[in-house]
mmCIF file of C-alpha atoms and ligand atoms in Angstrom:
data_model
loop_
_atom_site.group_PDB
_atom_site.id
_atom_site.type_symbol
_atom_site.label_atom_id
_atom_site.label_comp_id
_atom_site.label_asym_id
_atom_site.label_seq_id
_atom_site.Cartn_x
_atom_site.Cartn_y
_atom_site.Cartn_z
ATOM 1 C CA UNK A 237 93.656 102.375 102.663
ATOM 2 C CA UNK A 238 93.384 100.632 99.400
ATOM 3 C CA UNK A 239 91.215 102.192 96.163
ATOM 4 C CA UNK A 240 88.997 98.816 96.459
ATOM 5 C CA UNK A 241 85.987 98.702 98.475
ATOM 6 C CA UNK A 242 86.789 97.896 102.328
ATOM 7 C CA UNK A 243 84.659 96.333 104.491
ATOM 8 C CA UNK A 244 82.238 97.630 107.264
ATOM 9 C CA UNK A 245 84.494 98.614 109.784
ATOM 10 C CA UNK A 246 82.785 97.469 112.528
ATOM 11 C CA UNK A 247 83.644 96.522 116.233
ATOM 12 C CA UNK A 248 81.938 93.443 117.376
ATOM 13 C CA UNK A 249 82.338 92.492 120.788
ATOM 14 C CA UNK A 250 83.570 88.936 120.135
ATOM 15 C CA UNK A 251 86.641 86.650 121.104
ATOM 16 C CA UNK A 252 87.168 89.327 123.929
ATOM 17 C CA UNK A 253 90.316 88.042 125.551
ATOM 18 C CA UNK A 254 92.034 88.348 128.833
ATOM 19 C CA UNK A 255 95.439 89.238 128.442
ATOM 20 C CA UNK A 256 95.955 89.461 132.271
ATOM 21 C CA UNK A 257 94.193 90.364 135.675
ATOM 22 C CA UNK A 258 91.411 92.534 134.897
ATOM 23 C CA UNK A 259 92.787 93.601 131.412
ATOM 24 C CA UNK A 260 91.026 92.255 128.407
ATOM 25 C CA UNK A 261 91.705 93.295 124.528
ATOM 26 C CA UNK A 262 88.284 93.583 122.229
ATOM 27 C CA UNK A 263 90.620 92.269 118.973
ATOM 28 C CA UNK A 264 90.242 93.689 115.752
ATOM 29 C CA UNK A 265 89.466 90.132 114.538
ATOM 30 C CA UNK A 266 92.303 91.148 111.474
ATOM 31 C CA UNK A 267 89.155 93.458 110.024
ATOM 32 C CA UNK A 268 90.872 96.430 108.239
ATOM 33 C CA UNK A 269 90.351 99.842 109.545
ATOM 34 C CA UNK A 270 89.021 98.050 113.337
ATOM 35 C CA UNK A 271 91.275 98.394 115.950
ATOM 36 C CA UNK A 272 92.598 96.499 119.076
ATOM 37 C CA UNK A 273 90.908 98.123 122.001
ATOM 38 C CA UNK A 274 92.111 97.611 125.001
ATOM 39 C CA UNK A 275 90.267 98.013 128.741
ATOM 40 C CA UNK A 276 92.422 98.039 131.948
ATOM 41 C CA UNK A 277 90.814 98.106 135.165
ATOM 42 C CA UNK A 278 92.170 99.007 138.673
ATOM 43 C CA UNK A 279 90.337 98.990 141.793
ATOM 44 C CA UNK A 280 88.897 102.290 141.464
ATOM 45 C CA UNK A 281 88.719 103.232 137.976
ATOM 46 C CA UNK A 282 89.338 101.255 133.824
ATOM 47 C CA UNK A 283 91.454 102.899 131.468
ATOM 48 C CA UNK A 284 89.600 102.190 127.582
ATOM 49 C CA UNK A 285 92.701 102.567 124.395
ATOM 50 C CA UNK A 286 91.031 103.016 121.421
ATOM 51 C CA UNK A 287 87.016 104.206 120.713
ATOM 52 C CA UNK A 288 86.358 102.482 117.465
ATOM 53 C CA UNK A 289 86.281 104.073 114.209
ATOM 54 C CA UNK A 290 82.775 106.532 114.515
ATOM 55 C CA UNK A 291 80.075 106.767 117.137
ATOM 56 C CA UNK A 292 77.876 104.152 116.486
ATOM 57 C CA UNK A 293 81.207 101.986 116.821
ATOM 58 C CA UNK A 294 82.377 104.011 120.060
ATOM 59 C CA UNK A 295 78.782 103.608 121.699
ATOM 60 C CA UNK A 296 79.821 99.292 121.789
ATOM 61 C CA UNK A 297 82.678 100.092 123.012
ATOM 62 C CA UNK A 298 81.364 102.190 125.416
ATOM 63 C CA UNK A 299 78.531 100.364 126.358
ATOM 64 C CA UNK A 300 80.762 97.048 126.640
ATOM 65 C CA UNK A 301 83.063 99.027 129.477
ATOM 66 C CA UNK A 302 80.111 100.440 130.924
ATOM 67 C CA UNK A 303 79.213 97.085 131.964
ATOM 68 C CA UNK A 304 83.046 95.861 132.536
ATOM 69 C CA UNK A 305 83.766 98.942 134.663
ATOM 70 C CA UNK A 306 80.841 98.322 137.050
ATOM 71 C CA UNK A 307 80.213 101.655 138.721
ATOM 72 C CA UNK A 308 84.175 102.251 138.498
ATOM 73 C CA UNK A 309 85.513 105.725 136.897
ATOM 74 C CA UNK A 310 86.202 105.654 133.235
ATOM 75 C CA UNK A 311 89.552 107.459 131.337
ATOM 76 C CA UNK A 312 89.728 107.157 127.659
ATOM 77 C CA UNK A 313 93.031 107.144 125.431
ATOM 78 C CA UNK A 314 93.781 107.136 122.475
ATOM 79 C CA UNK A 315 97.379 105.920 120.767
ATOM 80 C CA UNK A 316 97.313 108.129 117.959
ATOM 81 C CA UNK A 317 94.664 110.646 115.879
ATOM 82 C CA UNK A 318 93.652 107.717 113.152
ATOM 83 C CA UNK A 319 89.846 107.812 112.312
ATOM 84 C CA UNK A 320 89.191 104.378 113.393
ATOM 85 C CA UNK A 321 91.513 104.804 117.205
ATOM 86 C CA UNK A 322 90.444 108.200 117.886
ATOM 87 C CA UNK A 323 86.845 109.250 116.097
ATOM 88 C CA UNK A 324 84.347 107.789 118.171
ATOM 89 C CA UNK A 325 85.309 109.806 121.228
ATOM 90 C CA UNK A 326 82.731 112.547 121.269
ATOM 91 C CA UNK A 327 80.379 109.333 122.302
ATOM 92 C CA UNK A 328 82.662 109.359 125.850
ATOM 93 C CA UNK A 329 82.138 112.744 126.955
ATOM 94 C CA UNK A 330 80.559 112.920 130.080
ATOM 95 C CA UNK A 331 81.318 109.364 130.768
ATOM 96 C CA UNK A 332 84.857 109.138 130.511
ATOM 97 C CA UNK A 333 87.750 111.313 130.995
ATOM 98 C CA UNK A 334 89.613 111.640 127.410
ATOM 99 C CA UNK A 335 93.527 111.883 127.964
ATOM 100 C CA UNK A 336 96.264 112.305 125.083
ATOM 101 C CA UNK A 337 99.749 113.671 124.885
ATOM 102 C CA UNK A 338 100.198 117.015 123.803
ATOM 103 C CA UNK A 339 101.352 116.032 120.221
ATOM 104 C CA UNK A 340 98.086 113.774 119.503
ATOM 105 C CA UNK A 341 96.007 116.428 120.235
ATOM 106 C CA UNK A 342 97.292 118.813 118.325
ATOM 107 C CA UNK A 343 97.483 116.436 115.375
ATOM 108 C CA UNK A 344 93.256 115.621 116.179
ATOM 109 C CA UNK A 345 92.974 119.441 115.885
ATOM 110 C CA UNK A 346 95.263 120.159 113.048
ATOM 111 C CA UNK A 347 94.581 117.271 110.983
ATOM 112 C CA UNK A 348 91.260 115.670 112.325
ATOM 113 C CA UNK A 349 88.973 117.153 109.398
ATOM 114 C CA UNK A 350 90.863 116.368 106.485
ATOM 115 C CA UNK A 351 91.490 112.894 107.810
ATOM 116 C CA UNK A 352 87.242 112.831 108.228
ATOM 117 C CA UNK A 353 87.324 113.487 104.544
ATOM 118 C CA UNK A 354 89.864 111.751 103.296
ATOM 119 C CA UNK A 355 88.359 108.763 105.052
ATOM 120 C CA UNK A 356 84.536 109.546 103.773
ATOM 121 C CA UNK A 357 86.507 109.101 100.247
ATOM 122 C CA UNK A 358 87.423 105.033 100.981
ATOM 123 C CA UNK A 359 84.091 103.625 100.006
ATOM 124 C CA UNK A 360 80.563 103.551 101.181
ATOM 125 C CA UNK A 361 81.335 101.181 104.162
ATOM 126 C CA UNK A 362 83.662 103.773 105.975
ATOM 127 C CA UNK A 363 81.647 106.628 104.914
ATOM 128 C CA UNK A 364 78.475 105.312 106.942
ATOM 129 C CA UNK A 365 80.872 104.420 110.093
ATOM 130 C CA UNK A 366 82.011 108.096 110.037
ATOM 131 C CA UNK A 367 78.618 109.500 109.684
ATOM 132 C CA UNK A 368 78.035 112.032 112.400
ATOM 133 C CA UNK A 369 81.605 111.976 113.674
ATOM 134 C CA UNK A 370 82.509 115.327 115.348
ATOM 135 C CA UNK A 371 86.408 115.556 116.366
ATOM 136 C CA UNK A 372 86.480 115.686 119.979
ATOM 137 C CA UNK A 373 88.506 117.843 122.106
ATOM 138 C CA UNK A 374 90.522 115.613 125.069
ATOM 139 C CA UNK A 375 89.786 116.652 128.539
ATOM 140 C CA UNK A 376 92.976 116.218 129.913
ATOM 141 C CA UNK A 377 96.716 116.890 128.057
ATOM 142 C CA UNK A 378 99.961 116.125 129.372
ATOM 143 C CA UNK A 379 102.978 116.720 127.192
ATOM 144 C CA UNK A 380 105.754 113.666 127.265
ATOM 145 C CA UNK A 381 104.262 110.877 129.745
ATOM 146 C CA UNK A 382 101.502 110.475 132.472
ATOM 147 C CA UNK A 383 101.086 107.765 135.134
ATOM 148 C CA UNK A 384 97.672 107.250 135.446
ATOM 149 C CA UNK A 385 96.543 105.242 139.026
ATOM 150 C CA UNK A 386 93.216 103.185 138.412
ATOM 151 C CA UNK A 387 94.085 101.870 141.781
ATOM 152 C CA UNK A 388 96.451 99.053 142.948
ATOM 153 C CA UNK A 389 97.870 99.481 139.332
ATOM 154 C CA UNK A 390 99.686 102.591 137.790
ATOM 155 C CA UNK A 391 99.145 102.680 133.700
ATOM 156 C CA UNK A 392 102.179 104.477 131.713
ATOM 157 C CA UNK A 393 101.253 106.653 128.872
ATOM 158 C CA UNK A 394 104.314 107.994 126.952
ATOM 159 C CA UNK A 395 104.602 110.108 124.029
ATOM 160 C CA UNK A 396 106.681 107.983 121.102
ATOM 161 C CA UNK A 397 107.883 110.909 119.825
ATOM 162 C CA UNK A 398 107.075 111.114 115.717
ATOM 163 C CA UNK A 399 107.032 107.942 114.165
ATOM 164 C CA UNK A 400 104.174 106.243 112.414
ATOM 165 C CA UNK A 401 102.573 109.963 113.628
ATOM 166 C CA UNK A 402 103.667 113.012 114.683
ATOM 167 C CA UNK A 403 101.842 112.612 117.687
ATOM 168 C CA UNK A 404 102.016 108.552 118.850
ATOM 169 C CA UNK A 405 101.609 107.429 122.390
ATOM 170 C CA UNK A 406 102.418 103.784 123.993
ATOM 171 C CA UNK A 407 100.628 102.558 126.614
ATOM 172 C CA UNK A 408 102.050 99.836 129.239
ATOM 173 C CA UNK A 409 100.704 97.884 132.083
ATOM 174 C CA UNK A 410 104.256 97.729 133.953
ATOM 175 C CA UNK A 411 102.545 94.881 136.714
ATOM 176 C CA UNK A 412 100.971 92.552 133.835
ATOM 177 C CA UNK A 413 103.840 93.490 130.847
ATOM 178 C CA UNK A 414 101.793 94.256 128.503
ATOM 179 C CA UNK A 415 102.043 97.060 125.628
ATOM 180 C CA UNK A 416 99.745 98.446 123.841
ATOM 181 C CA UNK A 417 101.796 100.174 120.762
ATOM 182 C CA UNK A 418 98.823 101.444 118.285
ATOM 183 C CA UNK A 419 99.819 101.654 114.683
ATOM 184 C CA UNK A 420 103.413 101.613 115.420
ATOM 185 C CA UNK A 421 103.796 98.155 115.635
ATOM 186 C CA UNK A 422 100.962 95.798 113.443
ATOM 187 C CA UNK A 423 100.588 91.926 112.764
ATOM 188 C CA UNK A 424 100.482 89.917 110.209
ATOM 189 C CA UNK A 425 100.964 92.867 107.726
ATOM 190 C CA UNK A 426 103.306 95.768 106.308
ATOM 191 C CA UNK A 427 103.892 98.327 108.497
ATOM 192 C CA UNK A 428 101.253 101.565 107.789
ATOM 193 C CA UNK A 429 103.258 104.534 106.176
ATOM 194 C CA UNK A 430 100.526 107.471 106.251
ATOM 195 C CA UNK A 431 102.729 109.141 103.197
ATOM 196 C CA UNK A 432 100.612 111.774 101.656
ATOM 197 C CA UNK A 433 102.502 114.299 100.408
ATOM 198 C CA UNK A 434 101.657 117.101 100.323
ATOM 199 C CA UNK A 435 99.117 116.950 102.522
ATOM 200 C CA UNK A 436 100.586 114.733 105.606
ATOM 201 C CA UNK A 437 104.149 113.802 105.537
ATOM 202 C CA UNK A 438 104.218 113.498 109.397
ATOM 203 C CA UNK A 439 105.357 109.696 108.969
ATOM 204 C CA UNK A 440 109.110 109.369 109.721
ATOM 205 C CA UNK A 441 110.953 105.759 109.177
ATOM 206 C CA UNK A 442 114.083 106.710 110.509
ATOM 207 C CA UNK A 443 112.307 107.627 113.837
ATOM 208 C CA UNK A 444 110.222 104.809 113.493
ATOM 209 C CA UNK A 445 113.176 102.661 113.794
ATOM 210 C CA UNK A 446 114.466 104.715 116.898
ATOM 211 C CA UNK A 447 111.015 104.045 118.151
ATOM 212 C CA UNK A 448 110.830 100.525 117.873
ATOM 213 C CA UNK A 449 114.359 99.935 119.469
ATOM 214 C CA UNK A 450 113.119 101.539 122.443
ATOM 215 C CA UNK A 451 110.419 100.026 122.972
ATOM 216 C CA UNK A 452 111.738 96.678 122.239
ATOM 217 C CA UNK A 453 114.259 97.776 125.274
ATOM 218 C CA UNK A 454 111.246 97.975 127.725
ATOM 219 C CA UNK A 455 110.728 93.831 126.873
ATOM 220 C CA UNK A 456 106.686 93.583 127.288
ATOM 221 C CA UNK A 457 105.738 90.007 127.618
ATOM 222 C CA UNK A 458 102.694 90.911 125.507
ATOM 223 C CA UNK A 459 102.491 92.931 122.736
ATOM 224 C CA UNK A 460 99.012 94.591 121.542
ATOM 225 C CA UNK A 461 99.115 96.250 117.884
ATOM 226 C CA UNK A 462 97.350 98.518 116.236
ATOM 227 C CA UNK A 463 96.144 95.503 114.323
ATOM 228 C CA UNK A 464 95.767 92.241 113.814
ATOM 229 C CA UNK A 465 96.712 89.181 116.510
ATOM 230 C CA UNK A 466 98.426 89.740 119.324
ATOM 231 C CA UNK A 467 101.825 88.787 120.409
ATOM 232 C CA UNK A 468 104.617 88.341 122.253
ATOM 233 C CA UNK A 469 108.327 91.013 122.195
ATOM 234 C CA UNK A 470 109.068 89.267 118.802
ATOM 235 C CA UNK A 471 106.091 91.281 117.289
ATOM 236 C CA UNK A 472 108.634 94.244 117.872
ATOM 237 C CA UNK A 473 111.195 93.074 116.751
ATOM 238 C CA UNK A 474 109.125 91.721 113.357
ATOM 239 C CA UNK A 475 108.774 95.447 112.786
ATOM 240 C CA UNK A 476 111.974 96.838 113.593
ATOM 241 C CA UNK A 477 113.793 94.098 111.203
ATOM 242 C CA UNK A 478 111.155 95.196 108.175
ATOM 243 C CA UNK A 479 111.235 98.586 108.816
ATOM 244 C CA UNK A 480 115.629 98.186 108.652
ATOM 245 C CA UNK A 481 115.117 96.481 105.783
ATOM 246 C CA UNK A 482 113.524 98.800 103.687
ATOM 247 C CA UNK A 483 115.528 101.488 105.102
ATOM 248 C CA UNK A 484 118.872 99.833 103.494
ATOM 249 C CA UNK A 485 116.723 98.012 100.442
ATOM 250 C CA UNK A 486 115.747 102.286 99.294
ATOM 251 C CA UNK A 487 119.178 104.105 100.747
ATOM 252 C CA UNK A 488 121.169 101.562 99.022
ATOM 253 C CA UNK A 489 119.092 101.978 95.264
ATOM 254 C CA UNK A 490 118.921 105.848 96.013
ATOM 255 C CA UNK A 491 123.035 105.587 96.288
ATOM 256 C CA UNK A 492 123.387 104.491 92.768
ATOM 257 C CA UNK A 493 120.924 107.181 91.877
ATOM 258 C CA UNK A 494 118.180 104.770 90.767
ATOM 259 C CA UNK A 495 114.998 106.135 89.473
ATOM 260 C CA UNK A 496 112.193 106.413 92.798
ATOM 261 C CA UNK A 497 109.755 104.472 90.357
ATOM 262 C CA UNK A 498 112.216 101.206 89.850
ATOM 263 C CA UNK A 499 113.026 101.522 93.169
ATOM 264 C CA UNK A 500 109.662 101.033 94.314
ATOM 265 C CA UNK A 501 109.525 97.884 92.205
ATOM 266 C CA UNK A 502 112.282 96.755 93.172
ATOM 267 C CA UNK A 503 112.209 96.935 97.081
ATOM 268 C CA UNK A 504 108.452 95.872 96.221
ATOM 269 C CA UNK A 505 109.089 93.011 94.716
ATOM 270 C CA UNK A 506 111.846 92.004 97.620
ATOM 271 C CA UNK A 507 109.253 92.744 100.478
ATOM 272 C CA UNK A 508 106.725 90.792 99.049
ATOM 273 C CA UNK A 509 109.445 87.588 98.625
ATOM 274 C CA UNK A 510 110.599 88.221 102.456
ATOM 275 C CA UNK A 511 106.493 88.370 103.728
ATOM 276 C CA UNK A 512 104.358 86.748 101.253
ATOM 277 C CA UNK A 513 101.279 86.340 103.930
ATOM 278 C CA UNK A 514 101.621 90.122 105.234
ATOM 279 C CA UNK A 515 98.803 91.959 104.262
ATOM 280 C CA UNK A 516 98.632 95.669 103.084
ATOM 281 C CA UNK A 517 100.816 95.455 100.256
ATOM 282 C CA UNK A 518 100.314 99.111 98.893
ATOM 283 C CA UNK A 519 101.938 100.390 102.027
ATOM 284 C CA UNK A 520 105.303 98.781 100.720
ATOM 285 C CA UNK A 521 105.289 102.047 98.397
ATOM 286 C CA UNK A 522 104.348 104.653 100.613
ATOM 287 C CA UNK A 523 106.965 103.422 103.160
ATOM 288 C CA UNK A 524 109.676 103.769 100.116
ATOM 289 C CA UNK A 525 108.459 107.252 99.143
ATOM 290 C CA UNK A 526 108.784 108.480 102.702
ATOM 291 C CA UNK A 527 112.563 107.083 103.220
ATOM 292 C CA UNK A 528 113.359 108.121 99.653
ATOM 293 C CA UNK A 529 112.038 111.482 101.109
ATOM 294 C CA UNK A 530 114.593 110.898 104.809
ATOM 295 C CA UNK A 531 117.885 109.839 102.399
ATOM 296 C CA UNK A 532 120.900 111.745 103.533
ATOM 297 C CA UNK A 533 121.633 113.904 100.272
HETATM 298 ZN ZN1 LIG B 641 97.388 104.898 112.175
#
């Protein structure tokens, strides 16, 4: 979320890939503010992650697993509250059933409108994608993890705990190893510290690294991110090392009482040197202010 004009945010149904039996990723195609969105079928019923930031967005998605599912039962989830995973939902009711942890949909309810605005405020492009968006209310809510049968396969949703939100959720497909991690774990950019103080300072990178240890533990043999390609259990890892890194980079500055302003330079500057082709630079900053904000006094 950059002051310069993004562009449309919009999900195209193209490169779909199969990750594994009967579970295919719609990939974000490394367009900002589009996310992976995943569809997992089992014999009976297809589990959709993601809707697509907005209805118009949300109705291709929909109308994509409409056809995929073939007459089978639809579930929607969601892997955290974010505009462009979780504001297109209102497009599944009555079509799918919408299922969250406990802490996601309390953040959708608590936070959902002021994200819509903050959001409108990113630029004309966004601001027609959210047109008409109406924050949904999930049908089902569990409150630290769910097995979900879509027949002959058993999908785990688990609450993260707070990390990149208060109110994260990982999916896994246990029988084909794959992960689908939302915006705790992205590719081919810095990780996305949603640092708005005072309004949302939710974002926690000390948990974040707890986080990403665990799930590292569970050793998927294919990652999905929030965004960009998708990978392999070194993806994971990729994030845990950065998000280490600018742990110690800020503690050790804010030891020797440095200024927040140099240190953001500073561990800037060394990011940038470590991952020149990452993306999202101006989250470099946000992720400083928030450990600055988690030192030990
Ligand atoms: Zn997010």
């Amino acid at each position: 979320m950059s002051e310069h004009m993004l562009p449309e945010p919009v999900v195209r149904i193209e490169e779909v890939r199969e990750l594994a039996r009967d579970l295919v990723v719609i990939p974000n195609r490394r367009v900002q503010l589009v996310p992976n969105i995943g569809v997992i079928g089992g014999t009976h019923s297809v589990l959709v992650v993601e809707t697509g930031m907005g209805p118009r967005n949300a109705e291709t998605v929909l109308k994509f697993v409409a056809e995929y599912a073939a007459g089978r039962r639809l579930y929607l989830t969601t892997t955290h509250f974010h505009p462009e995973h979780a504001f297109g939902a209102q497009v599944f009711a009555g079509e799918a059933t919408f299922l969250v942890n406990r802490a996601q949909a309390e953040d959708l309810a608590a936070k959902g409108a002021a994200y819509l605005d903050m959001f409108r405020g990113l630029g004309e492009p966004v601001a027609r994608q959210l047109e008409g968006v109406q924050i949904a209310t999930p049908d089902v809510v569990y409150d630290d993890a769910y097995d979900l049968d879509l027949g002959g396969r058993v999908v785990r949703l688990r609450a993260a705990g707070r990390a990149h939100s208060r109110g994260d959720q990982v999916i896994t497909v246990p029988d084909a190893g794959v992960m689908f991690t939302g915006d705790l774990a992205e590719a081919g950019q810095f990780a996305i510290f949603p640092w708005f103080p005072p309004h949302d300072t939710d974002v926690s990178g000390t948990r974040w690294i707890s986080v990403m240890r665990r799930l590292a533990d569970a050793s998927p043999r294919v990652v999905v991110p929030g965004h960009g390609d998708v990978g392999g259990p070194q993806l994971l890892a990729d994030v845990r090392d950065y998000l280490e890194l600018l742990r110690d980079e800020t503690w050790a500055r804010r030891d020797s009482a440095v200024s927040e302003q140099t240190i953001v330079e500073e561990v800037r500057a060394l990011m940038i040197e470590r991952h020149p082709e990452w993306a999202g630079r101006e989250w470099i900053e946000k992720g400083v202010g928030c450990l600055c904000a988690e030192h030990p006094a």
